[in-house]
Amino acid sequence: MDDVFDITLTVNGRRVSRRVPVRQHLTDFLREELGLTSCHVGCEHGVCGACTVRVDGAATRGCLTLAVQADGAVVETLEGLSESGEIVDLQAAFVDRNALQCGYCTPGMLITAAEMLDAKQPMSRADIRTFLSGNYCRCTGYQAIVDAVETTLTARLAEQEPSA
Amino acid sequence: MKFPAFKYLRPSSVAEAAAQLAEHGDDARLLAGGQTLMPVLAMRLAEPEVLIDLGRIENLRGIALEDDALRLGAMTRYVDLERSALVAEHAPLITRALPYVAHVAIRNRGTIGGSVALADPAAEMPACMLALGAEIELTSTEGNRWIAAEDYFLGLYETAREDTEILTAIRIPLAPERRVGFYEVARRHGDYALAGAAAVGDVEDGRIQGLRVAMFGCDDLPVLAKTAAKAAETGVLDGAWLEADVSPTSNINGEAHIRLAQARVAFRRAVTDLLGVSNG
């Protein structure tokens, strides 16, 4: 019998309480208990980034975090980020630039890119590639992804400059 | 790749964790940031009976300036070190090295204590501890002891930490005038280093003094390149004497002579980084 643990956490703004097997990782918890399937199961050992979610505001590998470790935490998945409209510009840029093909890496890619955009710092294309280096895409060759992130960053930085 | 079954313990104090570790010993693993331990479990390279999660022990986290040292709680995350003005001022080698550590999402969870406790030979933080002459605090139910980084790293994933001890803090001696340099050779950003070097030293009239260079990714443990550092103090910056200090063997990453050449590149670039001249 698996050891179990009672946890309470906030997921996409909703308070959730569940009894979970202690060996269950956060990705399986989000997918199987809560039906939040934007959190993808990729390599399941922390390399590919497809399972990236936000835990207490920071991009985190769902597959390297136990559900019990998220007890008391604030977790956000791409469903939450989409509903809040926080990254609507980034998502539009991904569509414009065709920055996804199969889409498997996209939720993780968006959550990582969102963290970069939050820093509101000018970044070169090389900096963007470095920031996204923990998220693998096996379709696009990254060019269009970097384009989309760069476009969004440039637009956001222009927006925050005081109007002349 | 699901984790094997284990019993999960969540102590709220170091004393409680030490007692649990004393009870379970080698059957237990300490869970810090989990960024290495969880992949190890996923691949079933280890199947501990008990996981002791240090994540709820508040006083294991934090960065504090003491009289003669900067104290880092073992559960301080890379992201917090990266953003810390205290670390940037008093241990800039760590600030310099952190962007090389894996990726953003890993640095958001990974801890300095976890890295130093694991002692991966290709990891950045153990080498930084060695170069900085850090001291490492180990705590058990018997009390605590401090050990110098030079005596702490013993071999491949082997350290002076006993099964009943928890790595609780790291102390970095203050040395205000000291300069730092860092470089690593890797196939891609964020990968484990093929070879790397972490350097600290003083520069007077363009000459390096008191140089300490810790090499990583070369041997089974981080090592101080004492011969090459002495040579660098006399102006030989290219790591020509490095083979007296490190002995990389042929492995999946390359033949021995290639790995030695990579180590020389890392050495030279770390030392030129310390001198503040461009890395050729």
mmCIF file of C-alpha atoms in Angstrom, chain A residues 2-3 5 22-25 28 41 43-46 52 55 58-61 63-66 68-71 115 130-131 133-134 136, chain B residues 1-8 10 31-35 38-39 42-44 51 53 56 83 102-106 108-109 188-189 191:
data_model
loop_
_atom_site.group_PDB
_atom_site.id
_atom_site.type_symbol
_atom_site.label_atom_id
_atom_site.label_comp_id
_atom_site.label_asym_id
_atom_site.label_seq_id
_atom_site.Cartn_x
_atom_site.Cartn_y
_atom_site.Cartn_z
ATOM 1 C CA ASP A 2 1.255 3.461 -0.880
ATOM 2 C CA ASP A 3 1.818 5.855 1.957
ATOM 3 C CA PHE A 5 -0.739 12.357 2.875
ATOM 4 C CA VAL A 22 3.308 10.449 -1.234
ATOM 5 C CA ARG A 23 5.190 9.200 -4.274
ATOM 6 C CA GLN A 24 2.884 10.964 -6.747
ATOM 7 C CA HIS A 25 4.528 13.869 -8.532
ATOM 8 C CA ASP A 28 0.320 13.405 -12.255
ATOM 9 C CA VAL A 41 4.370 14.340 -19.066
ATOM 10 C CA CYS A 43 10.822 12.835 -19.962
ATOM 11 C CA GLU A 44 9.725 12.543 -16.317
ATOM 12 C CA HIS A 45 13.224 13.180 -15.037
ATOM 13 C CA GLY A 46 13.555 16.925 -15.264
ATOM 14 C CA THR A 52 6.733 23.220 -16.233
ATOM 15 C CA VAL A 55 4.705 26.984 -7.838
ATOM 16 C CA ALA A 58 8.262 30.397 -9.846
ATOM 17 C CA ALA A 59 8.559 28.122 -12.888
ATOM 18 C CA THR A 60 8.978 24.589 -11.554
ATOM 19 C CA ARG A 61 9.346 21.085 -12.954
ATOM 20 C CA CYS A 63 7.822 15.941 -12.497
ATOM 21 C CA LEU A 64 10.554 16.768 -9.963
ATOM 22 C CA THR A 65 8.133 18.014 -7.323
ATOM 23 C CA LEU A 66 6.091 15.697 -5.160
ATOM 24 C CA VAL A 68 2.995 16.574 -1.007
ATOM 25 C CA GLN A 69 5.707 19.196 -1.402
ATOM 26 C CA ALA A 70 3.081 21.502 -2.906
ATOM 27 C CA ASP A 71 1.012 21.328 0.289
ATOM 28 C CA GLU A 115 8.809 34.307 -16.081
ATOM 29 C CA THR A 130 19.638 30.721 -22.707
ATOM 30 C CA PHE A 131 16.559 31.457 -20.613
ATOM 31 C CA SER A 133 17.331 26.341 -22.657
ATOM 32 C CA GLY A 134 15.577 24.073 -20.148
ATOM 33 C CA TYR A 136 12.946 21.289 -25.352
ATOM 34 C CA MET B 1 9.096 6.691 -14.745
ATOM 35 C CA LYS B 2 7.190 6.842 -11.508
ATOM 36 C CA PHE B 3 8.975 7.070 -8.206
ATOM 37 C CA PRO B 4 9.343 3.913 -6.138
ATOM 38 C CA ALA B 5 7.222 3.715 -2.983
ATOM 39 C CA PHE B 6 8.672 5.310 0.129
ATOM 40 C CA LYS B 7 7.592 6.570 3.510
ATOM 41 C CA TYR B 8 7.468 10.371 3.674
ATOM 42 C CA ARG B 10 8.222 16.111 7.048
ATOM 43 C CA LEU B 31 15.032 15.628 0.320
ATOM 44 C CA ALA B 32 16.303 19.179 -0.245
ATOM 45 C CA GLY B 33 15.355 20.799 -3.576
ATOM 46 C CA GLY B 34 14.915 17.389 -5.165
ATOM 47 C CA GLN B 35 16.329 18.456 -8.521
ATOM 48 C CA MET B 38 13.896 12.980 -7.850
ATOM 49 C CA PRO B 39 15.471 11.995 -11.216
ATOM 50 C CA ALA B 42 12.526 8.202 -11.209
ATOM 51 C CA MET B 43 15.230 6.101 -12.816
ATOM 52 C CA ARG B 44 15.243 3.768 -9.800
ATOM 53 C CA LEU B 51 12.340 10.346 2.409
ATOM 54 C CA ASP B 53 11.744 16.365 3.451
ATOM 55 C CA ARG B 56 9.512 22.879 6.054
ATOM 56 C CA ARG B 83 19.272 37.607 -6.506
ATOM 57 C CA ALA B 102 21.141 23.995 -15.109
ATOM 58 C CA HIS B 103 18.068 26.027 -16.095
ATOM 59 C CA VAL B 104 15.689 28.574 -14.586
ATOM 60 C CA ALA B 105 13.105 26.067 -13.359
ATOM 61 C CA ILE B 106 15.827 23.952 -11.732
ATOM 62 C CA ASN B 108 13.994 27.950 -8.698
ATOM 63 C CA ARG B 109 13.962 24.749 -6.595
ATOM 64 C CA ARG B 188 24.893 23.221 -24.316
ATOM 65 C CA HIS B 189 24.053 25.883 -21.783
ATOM 66 C CA ASP B 191 24.372 20.857 -19.219
#
